[in-house]
mmCIF file of C-alpha atoms in Angstrom:
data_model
loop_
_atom_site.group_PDB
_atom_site.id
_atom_site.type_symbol
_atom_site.label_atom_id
_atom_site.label_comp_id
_atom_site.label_asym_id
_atom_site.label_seq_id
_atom_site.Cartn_x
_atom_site.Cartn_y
_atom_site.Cartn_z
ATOM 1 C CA UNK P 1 0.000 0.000 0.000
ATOM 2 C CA UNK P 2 2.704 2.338 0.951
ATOM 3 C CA UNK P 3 4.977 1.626 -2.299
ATOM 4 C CA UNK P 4 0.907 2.191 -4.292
ATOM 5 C CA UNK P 5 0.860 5.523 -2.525
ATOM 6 C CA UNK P 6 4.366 6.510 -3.064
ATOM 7 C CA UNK P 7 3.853 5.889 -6.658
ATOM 8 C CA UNK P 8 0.432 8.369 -6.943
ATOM 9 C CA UNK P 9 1.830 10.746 -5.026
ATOM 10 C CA UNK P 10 4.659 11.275 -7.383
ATOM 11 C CA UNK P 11 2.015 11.217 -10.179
ATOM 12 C CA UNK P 12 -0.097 13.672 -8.616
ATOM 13 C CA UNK P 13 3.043 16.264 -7.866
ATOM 14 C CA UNK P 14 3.879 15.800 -11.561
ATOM 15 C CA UNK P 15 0.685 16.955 -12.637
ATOM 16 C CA UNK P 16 0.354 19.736 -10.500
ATOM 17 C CA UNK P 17 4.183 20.813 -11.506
ATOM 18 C CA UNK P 18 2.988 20.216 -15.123
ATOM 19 C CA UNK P 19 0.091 22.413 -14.688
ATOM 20 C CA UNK P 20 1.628 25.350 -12.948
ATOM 21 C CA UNK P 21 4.385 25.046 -15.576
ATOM 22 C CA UNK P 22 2.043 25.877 -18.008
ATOM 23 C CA UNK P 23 -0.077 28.701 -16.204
ATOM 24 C CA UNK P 24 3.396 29.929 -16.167
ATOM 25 C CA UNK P 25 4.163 29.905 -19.534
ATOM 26 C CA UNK P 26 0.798 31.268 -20.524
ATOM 27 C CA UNK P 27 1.089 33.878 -18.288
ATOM 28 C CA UNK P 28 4.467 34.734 -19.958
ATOM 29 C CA UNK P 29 3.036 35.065 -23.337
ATOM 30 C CA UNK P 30 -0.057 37.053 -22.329
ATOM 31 C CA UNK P 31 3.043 39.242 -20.332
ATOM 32 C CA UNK P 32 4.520 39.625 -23.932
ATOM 33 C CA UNK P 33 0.932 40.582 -26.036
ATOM 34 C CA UNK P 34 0.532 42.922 -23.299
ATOM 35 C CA UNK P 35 3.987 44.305 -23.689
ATOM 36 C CA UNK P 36 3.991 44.314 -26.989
ATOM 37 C CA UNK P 37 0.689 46.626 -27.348
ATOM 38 C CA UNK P 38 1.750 48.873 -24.613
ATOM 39 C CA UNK P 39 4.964 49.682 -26.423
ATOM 40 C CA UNK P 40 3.140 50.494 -29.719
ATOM 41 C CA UNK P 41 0.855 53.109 -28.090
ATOM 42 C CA UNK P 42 3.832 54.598 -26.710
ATOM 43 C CA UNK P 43 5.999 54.743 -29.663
ATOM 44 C CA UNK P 44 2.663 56.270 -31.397
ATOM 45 C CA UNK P 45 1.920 58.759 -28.810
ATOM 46 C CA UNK P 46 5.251 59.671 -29.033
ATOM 47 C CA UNK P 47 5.242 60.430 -32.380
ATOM 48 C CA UNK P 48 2.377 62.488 -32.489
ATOM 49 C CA UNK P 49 4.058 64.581 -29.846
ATOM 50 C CA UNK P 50 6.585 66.696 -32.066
ATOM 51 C CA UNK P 51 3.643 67.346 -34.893
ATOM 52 C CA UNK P 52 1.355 69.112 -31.413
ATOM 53 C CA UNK P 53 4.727 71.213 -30.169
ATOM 54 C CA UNK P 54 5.043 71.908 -33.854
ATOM 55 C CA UNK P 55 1.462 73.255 -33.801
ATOM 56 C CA UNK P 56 1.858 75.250 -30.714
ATOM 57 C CA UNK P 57 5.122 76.424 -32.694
ATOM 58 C CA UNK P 58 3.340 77.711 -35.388
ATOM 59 C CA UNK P 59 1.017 79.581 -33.322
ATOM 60 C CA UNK P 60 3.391 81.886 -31.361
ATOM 61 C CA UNK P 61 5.411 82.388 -34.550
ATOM 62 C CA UNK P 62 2.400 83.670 -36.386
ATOM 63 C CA UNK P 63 0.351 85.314 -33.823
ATOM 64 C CA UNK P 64 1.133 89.102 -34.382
ATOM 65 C CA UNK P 65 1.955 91.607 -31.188
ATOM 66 C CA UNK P 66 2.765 89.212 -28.510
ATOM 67 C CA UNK P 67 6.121 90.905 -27.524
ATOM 68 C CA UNK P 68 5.547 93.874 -28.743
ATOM 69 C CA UNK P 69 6.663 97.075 -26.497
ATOM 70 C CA UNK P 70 3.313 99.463 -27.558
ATOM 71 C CA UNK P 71 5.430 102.160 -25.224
ATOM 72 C CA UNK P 72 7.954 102.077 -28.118
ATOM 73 C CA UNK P 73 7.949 105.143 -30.435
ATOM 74 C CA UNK P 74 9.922 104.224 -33.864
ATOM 75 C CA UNK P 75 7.959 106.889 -35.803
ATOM 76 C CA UNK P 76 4.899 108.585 -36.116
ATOM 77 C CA UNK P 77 2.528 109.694 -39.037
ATOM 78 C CA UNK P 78 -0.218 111.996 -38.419
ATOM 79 C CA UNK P 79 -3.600 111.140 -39.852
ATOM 80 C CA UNK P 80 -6.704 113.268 -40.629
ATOM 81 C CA UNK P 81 -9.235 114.651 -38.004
ATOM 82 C CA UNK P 82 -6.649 114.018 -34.823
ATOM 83 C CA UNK P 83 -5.707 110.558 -35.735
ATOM 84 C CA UNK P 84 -2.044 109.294 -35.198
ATOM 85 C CA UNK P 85 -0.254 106.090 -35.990
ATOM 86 C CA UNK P 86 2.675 105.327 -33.868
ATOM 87 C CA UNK P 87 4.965 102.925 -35.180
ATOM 88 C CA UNK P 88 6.029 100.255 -32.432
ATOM 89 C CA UNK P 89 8.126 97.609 -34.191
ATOM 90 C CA UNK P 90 9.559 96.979 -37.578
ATOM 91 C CA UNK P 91 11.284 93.100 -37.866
ATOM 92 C CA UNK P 92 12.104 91.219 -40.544
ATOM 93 C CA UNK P 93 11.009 87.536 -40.003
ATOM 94 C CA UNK P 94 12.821 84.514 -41.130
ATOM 95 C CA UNK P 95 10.018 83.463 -43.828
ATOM 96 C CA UNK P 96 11.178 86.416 -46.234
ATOM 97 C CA UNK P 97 8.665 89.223 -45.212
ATOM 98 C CA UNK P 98 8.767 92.065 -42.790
ATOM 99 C CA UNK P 99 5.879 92.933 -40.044
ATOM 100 C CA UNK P 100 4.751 96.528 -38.515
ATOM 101 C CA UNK P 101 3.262 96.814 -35.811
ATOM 102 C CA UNK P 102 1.822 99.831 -34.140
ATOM 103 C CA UNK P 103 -0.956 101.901 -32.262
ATOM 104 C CA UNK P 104 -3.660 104.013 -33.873
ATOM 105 C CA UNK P 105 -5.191 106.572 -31.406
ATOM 106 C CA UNK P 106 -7.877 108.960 -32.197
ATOM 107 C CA UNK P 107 -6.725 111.840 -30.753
ATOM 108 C CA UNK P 108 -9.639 114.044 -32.187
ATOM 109 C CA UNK P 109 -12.932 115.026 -30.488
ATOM 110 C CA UNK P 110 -14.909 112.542 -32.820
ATOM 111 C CA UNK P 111 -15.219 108.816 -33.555
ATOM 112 C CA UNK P 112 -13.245 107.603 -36.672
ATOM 113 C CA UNK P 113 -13.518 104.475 -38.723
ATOM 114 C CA UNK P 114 -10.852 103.037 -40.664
ATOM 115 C CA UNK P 115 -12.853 104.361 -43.609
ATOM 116 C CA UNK P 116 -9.363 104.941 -46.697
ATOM 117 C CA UNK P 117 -7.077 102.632 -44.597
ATOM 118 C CA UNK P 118 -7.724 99.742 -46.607
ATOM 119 C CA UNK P 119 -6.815 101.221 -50.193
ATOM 120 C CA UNK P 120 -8.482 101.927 -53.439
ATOM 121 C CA UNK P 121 -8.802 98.275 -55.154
ATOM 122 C CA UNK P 122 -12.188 97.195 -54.699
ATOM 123 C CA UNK P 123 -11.490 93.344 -54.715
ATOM 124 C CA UNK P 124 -8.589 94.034 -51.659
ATOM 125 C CA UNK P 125 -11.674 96.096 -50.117
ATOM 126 C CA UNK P 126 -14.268 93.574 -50.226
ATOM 127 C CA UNK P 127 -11.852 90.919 -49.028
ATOM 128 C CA UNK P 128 -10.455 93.254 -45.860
ATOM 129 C CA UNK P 129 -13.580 95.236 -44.407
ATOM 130 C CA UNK P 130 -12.296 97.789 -41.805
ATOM 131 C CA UNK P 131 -8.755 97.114 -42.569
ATOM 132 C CA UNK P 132 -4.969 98.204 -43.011
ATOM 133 C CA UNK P 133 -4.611 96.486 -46.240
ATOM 134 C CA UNK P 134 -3.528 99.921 -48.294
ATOM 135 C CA UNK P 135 -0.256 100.585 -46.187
ATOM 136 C CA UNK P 136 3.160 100.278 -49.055
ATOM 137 C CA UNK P 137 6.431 100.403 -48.164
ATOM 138 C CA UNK P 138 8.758 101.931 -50.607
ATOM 139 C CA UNK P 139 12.557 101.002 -51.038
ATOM 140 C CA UNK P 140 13.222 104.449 -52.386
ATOM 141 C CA UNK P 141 17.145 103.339 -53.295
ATOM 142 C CA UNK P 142 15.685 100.118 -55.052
ATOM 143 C CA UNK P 143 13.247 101.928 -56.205
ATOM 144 C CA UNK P 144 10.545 99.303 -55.473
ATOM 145 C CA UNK P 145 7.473 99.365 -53.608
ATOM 146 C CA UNK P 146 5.723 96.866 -51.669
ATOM 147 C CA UNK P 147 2.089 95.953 -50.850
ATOM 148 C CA UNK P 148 0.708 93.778 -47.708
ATOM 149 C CA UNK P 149 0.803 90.651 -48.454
ATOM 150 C CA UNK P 150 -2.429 88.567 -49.458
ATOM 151 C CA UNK P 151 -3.674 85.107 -49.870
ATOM 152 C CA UNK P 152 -5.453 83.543 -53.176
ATOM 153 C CA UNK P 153 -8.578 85.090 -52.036
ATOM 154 C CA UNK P 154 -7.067 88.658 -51.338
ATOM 155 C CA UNK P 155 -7.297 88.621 -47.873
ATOM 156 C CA UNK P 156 -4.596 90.678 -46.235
ATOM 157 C CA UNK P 157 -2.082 89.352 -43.973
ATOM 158 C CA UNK P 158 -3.007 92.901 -41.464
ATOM 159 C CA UNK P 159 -5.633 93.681 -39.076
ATOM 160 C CA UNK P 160 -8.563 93.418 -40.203
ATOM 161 C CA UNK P 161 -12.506 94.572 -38.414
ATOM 162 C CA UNK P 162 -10.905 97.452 -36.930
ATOM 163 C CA UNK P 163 -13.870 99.140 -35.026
ATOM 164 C CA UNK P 164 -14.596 102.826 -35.394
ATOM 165 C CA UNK P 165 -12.662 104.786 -33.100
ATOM 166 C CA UNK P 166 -14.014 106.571 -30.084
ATOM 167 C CA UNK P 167 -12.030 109.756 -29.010
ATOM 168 C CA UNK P 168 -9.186 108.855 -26.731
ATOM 169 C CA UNK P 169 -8.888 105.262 -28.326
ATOM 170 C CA UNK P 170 -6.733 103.298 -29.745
ATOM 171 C CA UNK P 171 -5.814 100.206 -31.406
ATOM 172 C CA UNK P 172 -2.985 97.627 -32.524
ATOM 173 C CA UNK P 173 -2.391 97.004 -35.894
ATOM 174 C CA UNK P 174 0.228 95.088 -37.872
ATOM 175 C CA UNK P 175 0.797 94.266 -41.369
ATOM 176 C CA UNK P 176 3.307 92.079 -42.921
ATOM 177 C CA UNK P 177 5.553 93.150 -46.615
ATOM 178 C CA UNK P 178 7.447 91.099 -48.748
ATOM 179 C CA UNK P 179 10.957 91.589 -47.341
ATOM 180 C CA UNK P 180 13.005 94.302 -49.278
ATOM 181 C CA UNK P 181 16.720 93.106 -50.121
ATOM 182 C CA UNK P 182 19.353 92.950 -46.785
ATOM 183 C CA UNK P 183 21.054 95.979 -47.890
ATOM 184 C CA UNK P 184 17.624 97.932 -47.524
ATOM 185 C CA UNK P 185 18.006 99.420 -43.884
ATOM 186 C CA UNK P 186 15.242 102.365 -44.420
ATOM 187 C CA UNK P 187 12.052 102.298 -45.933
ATOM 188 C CA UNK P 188 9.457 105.023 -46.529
ATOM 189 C CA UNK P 189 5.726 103.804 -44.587
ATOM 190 C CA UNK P 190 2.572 104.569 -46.046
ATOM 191 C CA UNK P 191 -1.475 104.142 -44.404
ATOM 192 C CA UNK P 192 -4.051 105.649 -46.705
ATOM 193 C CA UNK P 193 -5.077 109.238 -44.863
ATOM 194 C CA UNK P 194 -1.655 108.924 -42.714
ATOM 195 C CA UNK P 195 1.187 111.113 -43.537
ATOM 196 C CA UNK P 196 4.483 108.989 -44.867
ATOM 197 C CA UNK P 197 6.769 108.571 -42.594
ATOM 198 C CA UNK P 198 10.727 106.415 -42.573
ATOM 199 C CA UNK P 199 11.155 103.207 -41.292
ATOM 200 C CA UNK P 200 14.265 101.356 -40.268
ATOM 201 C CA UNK P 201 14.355 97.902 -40.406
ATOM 202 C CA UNK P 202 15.988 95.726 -37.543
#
């Protein structure tokens, strides 16, 4: 009897081992399916990390005025019925144009629209309502001038829905040129209704 259950007990502890030797190994491959997928999702959430820090890139390099000094005074062009535009930056920018910004201020007794500012072509008009698309530089030793810059659809790379102007008030505007050669250090600025007034360019 003894040698009998000697015998089954050795066949029952190599089942068990048997059995727990594969739980084991199954639990080692679902380890490595688990693995496996967990790795992909990281390797694709890391790749889609650079294209949203390229977005957010984009943003700030496009977004007009955000370092800006408005207290800045560069030049200044007086406009009709008390209006003034002070000049606040001038910067060429690495994609081959060149931005002004600045501060209109009605400093008049009565309300003023942006009524001229956005030049005499009606399709730039109809594209830019209440805007600064009629400003030119002009590279007087070049002897060139240059427009804002628009899109297929003539929409003006400037400030655009500029609301009439209550005495005492002002706003930003900026407006972005095809860049003028690297020699070109001065440029003369025009607005429609705004005096012309020189520019450098940093």
């Amino acid at each position: 009897m003894s040698i009998r259950r000697t015998a089954k007990s050795r066949r029952v502890v190599a089942a068990v081992s048997m059995a727990a030797a594969f739980a084991l190994a199954a639990t080692a491959c679902g380890g490595d399916d688990g693995g496996g997928e967990t790795s992909h999702a990281g390797a694709s959430s890391s790749s889609s990390k650079p294209s949203d820090d390229g977005a957010n890139g984009a943003d700030e390099d496009t977004a007009a005025g955000d370092n800006v000094d408005t207290n800045a005074k560069l030049a200044e062009a007086k406009g009709q019925g008390g209006l003034t535009f002070v000049v606040n930056q001038v910067k060429r920018d690495s994609g081959g144009f060149v931005t002004v910004q600045g501060t209109i201020k009605n400093e008049g007794d009565q309300p003023k629209n942006s009524g001229g500012w956005g030049g005499a072509e009606s399709a730039v008009v109809a594209a830019n309502p209440n805007s600064v698309a009629g400003a030119t530089l002009v590279d007087k030793v070049g002897k060139k001038r240059y427009y804002v810059l628009r899109d297929t659809e003539s929409r003006c790379l400037c400030t655009t829905g500029i609301l009439p102007l209550q005495p005492g008030k002002s706003t930003p505007v900026f407006m972005q040129f095809p860049t003028p050669p690297a020699s070109t250090s001065e440029v003369d600025f025009t607005l429609p209704t705004f005096a012309t007034t020189s520019l450098k360019i940093s």
